[in-house]
């Protein structure tokens, strides 16, 4: 593999004068974490770090640097996209991404031809962009359900793993798409999805690949990922199936005057169908502040899974196929060629005229931040698995660090995705360290965070009803107004351990659009709300969300 280089902001050989304002800001965060230079050298995470360090036992988590990435990017190796690898990688570098996953749609053309051709280009892209971590992945059509990102650590079998998986387990290729209640094939198809995830886990355990992860994509777009399916996938191999997109791509879909009067951010423009799970309300089919209903609803589906006491991460991404206002179009097919017999689209052609599209370039609007202790592919995957993740839209923040610790403990406490073991009645403090945006975002707006919400939920253990989607004891318990605050500052929020174990997670926004949450103002007094169809300027309604920290009360 081509020798990697640290990102410019993390490389001591790069002068601060050669960095933009955000690069300088990120370097400052790295220095404060004590990881600058040799301390952030290239390498893979150790098994201890991959298992969240000592935090599972109430100890301290390590200092972290956050790498910015996107796990859902398409190229000419997807039948419905249009960009080359080099176009995507250049854009990702321009917008500050440290890592990205090319997860091409499954197709017979892709499995039979495209995957190996794609791998050769992945290798070239890694060589041409040594400061980026570029993964090869697959967008899996889950039997009886939606899509997932599947990606492996670089190695001799990364492409073979994905091709074997695609041919043996893809719902579209197998014809295992039926998922409606009571249909003859639904149980078989749902079981095949579970079998697929277990197969991936076995490839990791056997050492065939160093690592592999699965993340559910746009879970409520069609309403066909039922709560019991999400739980079944997670429980099949929680070290592999780690979470879901908290916010989908296609965030430019409802820019006023662009796609039409019925357009919704995320292209969440669907109605319930026979394949949809009947228990979802009609309101579940749109986005809220650009986020999926499952994530945006305090006390809703995501919280119902967290309330079981198991980590289930969220991400955000571009799902880039066709960038808004971009002037490139698909090239023309030579005679006798098509995607099925080549596995690759013709390279795009510039028209100098804006073309249809809903997406932003990787890193332009949606960013997933992953906490690591070293720079490298396996470190990113270990950080994702450990749940050290927060996400933002519109470059709302430069940095976020979260810790929960006992007031009597001088240590650093536990961070996102971790667990802190405490006794009933112990006094705790939630420390939220925010670094405000240091430069205008790609839209020319200097983002300003207006508030930070603390969301707390009781942990009750596995649910009896695996199709339940409510967590009635989860609500917003504290809101801090941070309007006008700049630079790096720390919020200190007192917590008390009661009789039950619990978790806390964070959310915040630019303050532009608020309303009572879906389950009412008593649970969420000022949450994200849907926009009017066709009138969803994403830059005017930006949010951040964090993964939870769990507090296990031992008595």
Tab-separated table of N, CA and C in Angstrom, residues 5-14 26-43 65 131 372-376:
chain	number	residue	atom	x	y	z
A	5	UNK	N	0.371	9.742	4.534
A	5	UNK	CA	0.892	10.932	5.186
A	5	UNK	C	-0.188	11.493	6.095
A	6	UNK	N	0.241	12.135	7.159
A	6	UNK	CA	-0.716	12.784	8.037
A	6	UNK	C	-1.445	13.891	7.287
A	7	UNK	N	-2.685	14.195	7.672
A	7	UNK	CA	-3.349	15.368	7.099
A	7	UNK	C	-2.506	16.615	7.357
A	8	UNK	N	-2.639	17.594	6.498
A	8	UNK	CA	-1.812	18.805	6.622
A	8	UNK	C	-1.933	19.429	8.006
A	9	UNK	N	-3.159	19.472	8.545
A	9	UNK	CA	-3.356	20.116	9.848
A	9	UNK	C	-2.677	19.357	10.985
A	10	UNK	N	-2.378	18.061	10.750
A	10	UNK	CA	-1.762	17.231	11.785
A	10	UNK	C	-0.277	16.996	11.546
A	11	UNK	N	0.261	17.523	10.467
A	11	UNK	CA	1.640	17.252	10.064
A	11	UNK	C	2.549	18.381	10.531
A	12	UNK	N	3.467	18.109	11.456
A	12	UNK	CA	4.365	19.173	11.932
A	12	UNK	C	5.219	19.776	10.830
A	13	UNK	N	5.408	19.055	9.716
A	13	UNK	CA	6.223	19.576	8.626
A	13	UNK	C	5.512	20.663	7.834
A	14	UNK	N	4.191	20.784	8.015
A	14	UNK	CA	3.417	21.804	7.315
A	14	UNK	C	3.335	23.045	8.198
A	26	UNK	N	-8.014	23.092	14.078
A	26	UNK	CA	-7.909	21.658	14.318
A	26	UNK	C	-6.530	21.296	14.856
A	27	UNK	N	-5.493	21.978	14.392
A	27	UNK	CA	-4.156	21.721	14.934
A	27	UNK	C	-4.113	22.085	16.417
A	28	UNK	N	-4.778	23.171	16.766
A	28	UNK	CA	-4.823	23.551	18.166
A	28	UNK	C	-5.507	22.499	19.025
A	29	UNK	N	-6.585	21.915	18.516
A	29	UNK	CA	-7.274	20.851	19.244
A	29	UNK	C	-6.367	19.637	19.400
A	30	UNK	N	-5.607	19.332	18.353
A	30	UNK	CA	-4.701	18.195	18.408
A	30	UNK	C	-3.602	18.424	19.436
A	31	UNK	N	-3.073	19.626	19.480
A	31	UNK	CA	-2.042	19.945	20.473
A	31	UNK	C	-2.598	19.825	21.889
A	32	UNK	N	-3.818	20.319	22.095
A	32	UNK	CA	-4.401	20.255	23.438
A	32	UNK	C	-4.647	18.811	23.869
A	33	UNK	N	-4.864	17.925	22.882
A	33	UNK	CA	-5.040	16.506	23.197
A	33	UNK	C	-3.709	15.791	23.407
A	34	UNK	N	-2.598	16.498	23.188
A	34	UNK	CA	-1.287	15.895	23.381
A	34	UNK	C	-0.926	14.879	22.322
A	35	UNK	N	-1.471	15.031	21.116
A	35	UNK	CA	-1.274	14.035	20.064
A	35	UNK	C	-0.521	14.577	18.862
A	36	UNK	N	-0.020	15.788	18.924
A	36	UNK	CA	0.626	16.390	17.763
A	36	UNK	C	1.975	15.733	17.508
A	37	UNK	N	2.313	15.551	16.222
A	37	UNK	CA	3.618	15.016	15.847
A	37	UNK	C	3.692	13.511	16.045
A	38	UNK	N	4.774	13.060	16.679
A	38	UNK	CA	5.015	11.626	16.821
A	38	UNK	C	3.903	10.934	17.591
A	39	UNK	N	3.247	11.668	18.494
A	39	UNK	CA	2.181	11.066	19.296
A	39	UNK	C	0.958	10.706	18.458
A	40	UNK	N	0.878	11.249	17.224
A	40	UNK	CA	-0.243	10.947	16.340
A	40	UNK	C	0.258	10.205	15.101
A	41	UNK	N	1.348	9.445	15.272
A	41	UNK	CA	1.987	8.780	14.147
A	41	UNK	C	1.045	7.776	13.509
A	42	UNK	N	1.348	7.444	12.263
A	42	UNK	CA	0.523	6.484	11.539
A	42	UNK	C	0.530	5.143	12.251
A	43	UNK	N	-0.594	4.503	12.241
A	43	UNK	CA	-0.662	3.181	12.833
A	43	UNK	C	-2.079	2.779	13.124
A	65	UNK	N	-8.150	12.730	19.102
A	65	UNK	CA	-8.267	13.652	17.980
A	65	UNK	C	-9.444	13.184	17.149
A	131	UNK	N	-2.740	11.982	1.837
A	131	UNK	CA	-3.210	12.556	3.106
A	131	UNK	C	-4.671	12.191	3.404
A	372	UNK	N	-10.103	9.320	17.539
A	372	UNK	CA	-9.029	8.333	17.417
A	372	UNK	C	-7.844	8.776	18.267
A	373	UNK	N	-6.938	7.840	18.507
A	373	UNK	CA	-5.697	8.165	19.200
A	373	UNK	C	-4.500	8.128	18.273
A	374	UNK	N	-4.670	7.514	17.098
A	374	UNK	CA	-3.620	7.462	16.099
A	374	UNK	C	-4.275	7.610	14.739
A	375	UNK	N	-3.462	7.913	13.738
A	375	UNK	CA	-3.984	8.139	12.391
A	375	UNK	C	-3.827	6.871	11.562
A	376	UNK	N	-4.916	6.375	11.004
A	376	UNK	CA	-4.841	5.200	10.160
A	376	UNK	C	-6.210	4.601	9.921
